[in-house]
Amino acid sequence: MPDANTTSRYAVLGQPVAHSKSPLIHARFAAQAHQSLRYEAIEVAPADLATALAAFHAEGWQGFNLTLPHKTAAMALCKTHSEAAERAGAVNTLIRTEEGWHGDNTDGTGLVRDLTRNLGVTIKGKRIAVLGAGGAARGILAPLLAEIPRELVISNRNPWKPEDIAAALKPLGNIVPRTHLSLKGDRFDLIINATSAGHHGEIPRLPPALFATGAVAYDLNYGKAAEPFLGWARAQGASIVSDGLGMLVEQAAEAFRLWRGINPDTAAVVAELRQG
Ligand code: NDP
């Protein structure tokens, strides 16, 4: 674990990355915990990622967060991986080791903490649908299965991806691949939008009446990108709706714990981000 008094360097790498809230989140965590660190947002093109990570390691940087489009490509650039990263096939957190980068994935832990601790949502015994089969969906499925839902359905616009993902995760619990339209007639206690459709002002094409009584709608996106799905969910009768801002802060908190061995207080940071 790095020395709390020696300034350590961290960053989020992405393209684009200027919009990232991670520098603010980690600055607040560091201040709370009296940790001496610098955290920046650095734009890196996909073609430059391998060279950049090798150079950062040689310069002594302690860790990175990865955002679009690097999460999957960075898998091959890590010396070692956590089980979470291997299951997700994607890394969002890099931790320095002397031999190279250790890749982890904190998205699923972040989501489950936001749902269960911050929103008071019970996963155990519930019927859950995850929409989308990209890197984010892959990262959240195993942690959701660990909470023992009655059934975890994964559905996607491209119908083949859920089949492959569900086959790989079958040993972990009751996971069922579906298409969006085949959900017609089903009812879910929790529907999680893990698609990027909201960035284009869209929602996945879904049949109506999917929410059971008292159901929760959760969108991994936040800000404007969460509005289409959460608006649709409200109109469809979801009782609780939430965007993914809490998940963003919780996945960052888990990365901070991996780097610094300290669990930050997330509530104040979520509240500050909500105020804009
Ligand atoms: P990917 O690009 O890997 O996957 C995108 C997914 O969205 C695919 O399943 C794709 O379906 C689906 N999709 C895209 N457009 C549409 C559409 N118009 N209709 C239906 N489905 C669509 O992205 P990620 O998985 O990495 O990220 C998904 C979202 O989650 C992003 O918006 C990201 O910002 C957010 N996110 C939030 C986090 C947080 O901390 N709050 C953490 C990680 C991600 P298909 O396979 O058919 O193309």
mmCIF file of N, CA and C in Angstrom, residues 24-82:
data_model
loop_
_atom_site.group_PDB
_atom_site.id
_atom_site.type_symbol
_atom_site.label_atom_id
_atom_site.label_comp_id
_atom_site.label_asym_id
_atom_site.label_seq_id
_atom_site.Cartn_x
_atom_site.Cartn_y
_atom_site.Cartn_z
ATOM 1 N N LEU A 24 -12.878 14.656 -9.403
ATOM 2 C CA LEU A 24 -13.529 15.291 -8.250
ATOM 3 C C LEU A 24 -13.817 14.263 -7.149
ATOM 4 N N ILE A 25 -14.326 13.101 -7.554
ATOM 5 C CA ILE A 25 -14.680 12.066 -6.567
ATOM 6 C C ILE A 25 -13.427 11.656 -5.779
ATOM 7 N N HIS A 26 -12.341 11.382 -6.472
ATOM 8 C CA HIS A 26 -11.130 10.907 -5.775
ATOM 9 C C HIS A 26 -10.463 12.020 -4.970
ATOM 10 N N ALA A 27 -10.613 13.267 -5.413
ATOM 11 C CA ALA A 27 -10.084 14.382 -4.613
ATOM 12 C C ALA A 27 -10.827 14.450 -3.276
ATOM 13 N N ARG A 28 -12.150 14.243 -3.322
ATOM 14 C CA ARG A 28 -12.937 14.275 -2.067
ATOM 15 C C ARG A 28 -12.552 13.098 -1.175
ATOM 16 N N PHE A 29 -12.411 11.894 -1.757
ATOM 17 C CA PHE A 29 -12.020 10.727 -0.953
ATOM 18 C C PHE A 29 -10.648 10.966 -0.295
ATOM 19 N N ALA A 30 -9.705 11.513 -1.068
ATOM 20 C CA ALA A 30 -8.348 11.729 -0.543
ATOM 21 C C ALA A 30 -8.369 12.741 0.598
ATOM 22 N N ALA A 31 -9.191 13.797 0.433
ATOM 23 C CA ALA A 31 -9.270 14.822 1.484
ATOM 24 C C ALA A 31 -9.856 14.228 2.770
ATOM 25 N N GLN A 32 -10.940 13.466 2.613
ATOM 26 C CA GLN A 32 -11.559 12.801 3.786
ATOM 27 C C GLN A 32 -10.547 11.965 4.555
ATOM 28 N N ALA A 33 -9.733 11.214 3.817
ATOM 29 C CA ALA A 33 -8.849 10.208 4.428
ATOM 30 C C ALA A 33 -7.433 10.739 4.662
ATOM 31 N N HIS A 34 -7.216 12.049 4.422
ATOM 32 C CA HIS A 34 -5.895 12.678 4.603
ATOM 33 C C HIS A 34 -4.812 11.903 3.856
ATOM 34 N N GLN A 35 -5.116 11.587 2.596
ATOM 35 C CA GLN A 35 -4.165 10.864 1.756
ATOM 36 C C GLN A 35 -3.550 11.847 0.764
ATOM 37 N N SER A 36 -2.246 11.769 0.606
ATOM 38 C CA SER A 36 -1.559 12.651 -0.317
ATOM 39 C C SER A 36 -1.500 11.993 -1.699
ATOM 40 N N LEU A 37 -2.391 12.424 -2.583
ATOM 41 C CA LEU A 37 -2.375 11.848 -3.932
ATOM 42 C C LEU A 37 -2.857 12.858 -4.966
ATOM 43 N N ARG A 38 -2.439 12.624 -6.200
ATOM 44 C CA ARG A 38 -2.927 13.427 -7.332
ATOM 45 C C ARG A 38 -3.704 12.499 -8.245
ATOM 46 N N TYR A 39 -4.856 12.980 -8.732
ATOM 47 C CA TYR A 39 -5.703 12.169 -9.616
ATOM 48 C C TYR A 39 -6.128 13.056 -10.776
ATOM 49 N N GLU A 40 -5.819 12.621 -11.986
ATOM 50 C CA GLU A 40 -6.086 13.438 -13.175
ATOM 51 C C GLU A 40 -6.966 12.686 -14.180
ATOM 52 N N ALA A 41 -7.492 13.406 -15.148
ATOM 53 C CA ALA A 41 -8.166 12.781 -16.293
ATOM 54 C C ALA A 41 -7.246 12.931 -17.500
ATOM 55 N N ILE A 42 -6.877 11.825 -18.110
ATOM 56 C CA ILE A 42 -5.926 11.867 -19.229
ATOM 57 C C ILE A 42 -6.552 11.209 -20.457
ATOM 58 N N GLU A 43 -6.588 11.957 -21.549
ATOM 59 C CA GLU A 43 -7.140 11.400 -22.790
ATOM 60 C C GLU A 43 -6.080 10.532 -23.467
ATOM 61 N N VAL A 44 -6.464 9.288 -23.741
ATOM 62 C CA VAL A 44 -5.558 8.353 -24.420
ATOM 63 C C VAL A 44 -6.341 7.685 -25.543
ATOM 64 N N ALA A 45 -5.799 7.718 -26.743
ATOM 65 C CA ALA A 45 -6.445 7.052 -27.887
ATOM 66 C C ALA A 45 -6.237 5.542 -27.760
ATOM 67 N N PRO A 46 -7.168 4.728 -28.260
ATOM 68 C CA PRO A 46 -7.016 3.275 -28.152
ATOM 69 C C PRO A 46 -5.665 2.777 -28.658
ATOM 70 N N ALA A 47 -5.196 3.328 -29.755
ATOM 71 C CA ALA A 47 -3.936 2.839 -30.338
ATOM 72 C C ALA A 47 -2.732 3.140 -29.442
ATOM 73 N N ASP A 48 -2.896 4.088 -28.506
ATOM 74 C CA ASP A 48 -1.761 4.495 -27.654
ATOM 75 C C ASP A 48 -1.814 3.879 -26.258
ATOM 76 N N LEU A 49 -2.850 3.080 -25.970
ATOM 77 C CA LEU A 49 -3.041 2.630 -24.583
ATOM 78 C C LEU A 49 -1.863 1.784 -24.075
ATOM 79 N N ALA A 50 -1.404 0.831 -24.872
ATOM 80 C CA ALA A 50 -0.330 -0.067 -24.420
ATOM 81 C C ALA A 50 0.941 0.717 -24.112
ATOM 82 N N THR A 51 1.306 1.622 -25.006
ATOM 83 C CA THR A 51 2.519 2.424 -24.795
ATOM 84 C C THR A 51 2.362 3.315 -23.575
ATOM 85 N N ALA A 52 1.176 3.914 -23.433
ATOM 86 C CA ALA A 52 0.942 4.828 -22.308
ATOM 87 C C ALA A 52 1.041 4.078 -20.975
ATOM 88 N N LEU A 53 0.432 2.895 -20.899
ATOM 89 C CA LEU A 53 0.453 2.154 -19.626
ATOM 90 C C LEU A 53 1.866 1.702 -19.273
ATOM 91 N N ALA A 54 2.638 1.313 -20.286
ATOM 92 C CA ALA A 54 4.032 0.912 -20.018
ATOM 93 C C ALA A 54 4.831 2.116 -19.504
ATOM 94 N N ALA A 55 4.618 3.273 -20.119
ATOM 95 C CA ALA A 55 5.352 4.483 -19.695
ATOM 96 C C ALA A 55 4.935 4.900 -18.284
ATOM 97 N N PHE A 56 3.619 4.857 -17.997
ATOM 98 C CA PHE A 56 3.140 5.245 -16.660
ATOM 99 C C PHE A 56 3.732 4.314 -15.596
ATOM 100 N N HIS A 57 3.856 3.031 -15.938
ATOM 101 C CA HIS A 57 4.414 2.088 -14.965
ATOM 102 C C HIS A 57 5.886 2.438 -14.702
ATOM 103 N N ALA A 58 6.613 2.725 -15.761
ATOM 104 C CA ALA A 58 8.040 3.070 -15.613
ATOM 105 C C ALA A 58 8.210 4.354 -14.795
ATOM 106 N N GLU A 59 7.220 5.259 -14.887
ATOM 107 C CA GLU A 59 7.306 6.529 -14.150
ATOM 108 C C GLU A 59 6.838 6.402 -12.700
ATOM 109 N N GLY A 60 6.309 5.234 -12.328
ATOM 110 C CA GLY A 60 5.956 5.022 -10.917
ATOM 111 C C GLY A 60 4.522 5.358 -10.540
ATOM 112 N N TRP A 61 3.620 5.533 -11.540
ATOM 113 C CA TRP A 61 2.216 5.800 -11.203
ATOM 114 C C TRP A 61 1.648 4.606 -10.439
ATOM 115 N N GLN A 62 0.682 4.897 -9.536
ATOM 116 C CA GLN A 62 0.177 3.852 -8.637
ATOM 117 C C GLN A 62 -1.082 3.146 -9.136
ATOM 118 N N GLY A 63 -1.883 3.849 -9.952
ATOM 119 C CA GLY A 63 -3.112 3.184 -10.387
ATOM 120 C C GLY A 63 -3.909 4.011 -11.371
ATOM 121 N N PHE A 64 -4.847 3.349 -12.051
ATOM 122 C CA PHE A 64 -5.692 4.012 -13.052
ATOM 123 C C PHE A 64 -7.118 3.492 -12.973
ATOM 124 N N ASN A 65 -8.027 4.367 -13.338
ATOM 125 C CA ASN A 65 -9.365 3.916 -13.724
ATOM 126 C C ASN A 65 -9.428 3.984 -15.239
ATOM 127 N N LEU A 66 -10.201 3.065 -15.825
ATOM 128 C CA LEU A 66 -10.360 3.046 -17.272
ATOM 129 C C LEU A 66 -11.822 3.239 -17.602
ATOM 130 N N THR A 67 -12.056 4.098 -18.575
ATOM 131 C CA THR A 67 -13.422 4.268 -19.050
ATOM 132 C C THR A 67 -13.429 4.050 -20.557
ATOM 133 N N LEU A 68 -14.601 4.254 -21.170
ATOM 134 C CA LEU A 68 -14.719 4.004 -22.610
ATOM 135 C C LEU A 68 -13.592 4.693 -23.378
ATOM 136 N N PRO A 69 -12.985 4.079 -24.331
ATOM 137 C CA PRO A 69 -13.256 2.742 -24.882
ATOM 138 C C PRO A 69 -12.234 1.683 -24.427
ATOM 139 N N HIS A 70 -11.642 1.827 -23.248
ATOM 140 C CA HIS A 70 -10.457 1.017 -22.906
ATOM 141 C C HIS A 70 -10.707 -0.228 -22.058
ATOM 142 N N LYS A 71 -11.926 -0.394 -21.528
ATOM 143 C CA LYS A 71 -12.117 -1.409 -20.480
ATOM 144 C C LYS A 71 -11.803 -2.834 -20.954
ATOM 145 N N THR A 72 -12.171 -3.155 -22.175
ATOM 146 C CA THR A 72 -11.940 -4.513 -22.661
ATOM 147 C C THR A 72 -10.496 -4.674 -23.163
ATOM 148 N N ALA A 73 -10.028 -3.687 -23.905
ATOM 149 C CA ALA A 73 -8.675 -3.770 -24.482
ATOM 150 C C ALA A 73 -7.615 -3.864 -23.387
ATOM 151 N N ALA A 74 -7.852 -3.230 -22.257
ATOM 152 C CA ALA A 74 -6.843 -3.202 -21.189
ATOM 153 C C ALA A 74 -6.645 -4.570 -20.543
ATOM 154 N N MET A 75 -7.610 -5.480 -20.724
ATOM 155 C CA MET A 75 -7.454 -6.833 -20.150
ATOM 156 C C MET A 75 -6.107 -7.433 -20.574
ATOM 157 N N ALA A 76 -5.804 -7.311 -21.864
ATOM 158 C CA ALA A 76 -4.595 -7.942 -22.407
ATOM 159 C C ALA A 76 -3.319 -7.225 -21.960
ATOM 160 N N LEU A 77 -3.469 -6.051 -21.370
ATOM 161 C CA LEU A 77 -2.291 -5.267 -20.972
ATOM 162 C C LEU A 77 -1.976 -5.433 -19.492
ATOM 163 N N CYS A 78 -2.755 -6.279 -18.794
ATOM 164 C CA CYS A 78 -2.523 -6.514 -17.360
ATOM 165 C C CYS A 78 -1.702 -7.785 -17.176
ATOM 166 N N LYS A 79 -0.804 -7.755 -16.186
ATOM 167 C CA LYS A 79 -0.030 -8.969 -15.853
ATOM 168 C C LYS A 79 -0.924 -9.986 -15.163
ATOM 169 N N THR A 80 -1.796 -9.479 -14.265
ATOM 170 C CA THR A 80 -2.703 -10.357 -13.511
ATOM 171 C C THR A 80 -4.080 -9.717 -13.475
ATOM 172 N N HIS A 81 -5.101 -10.555 -13.170
ATOM 173 C CA HIS A 81 -6.485 -10.056 -13.116
ATOM 174 C C HIS A 81 -7.165 -10.595 -11.872
ATOM 175 N N SER A 82 -8.134 -9.846 -11.362
ATOM 176 C CA SER A 82 -9.002 -10.358 -10.305
ATOM 177 C C SER A 82 -10.046 -11.278 -10.943
#
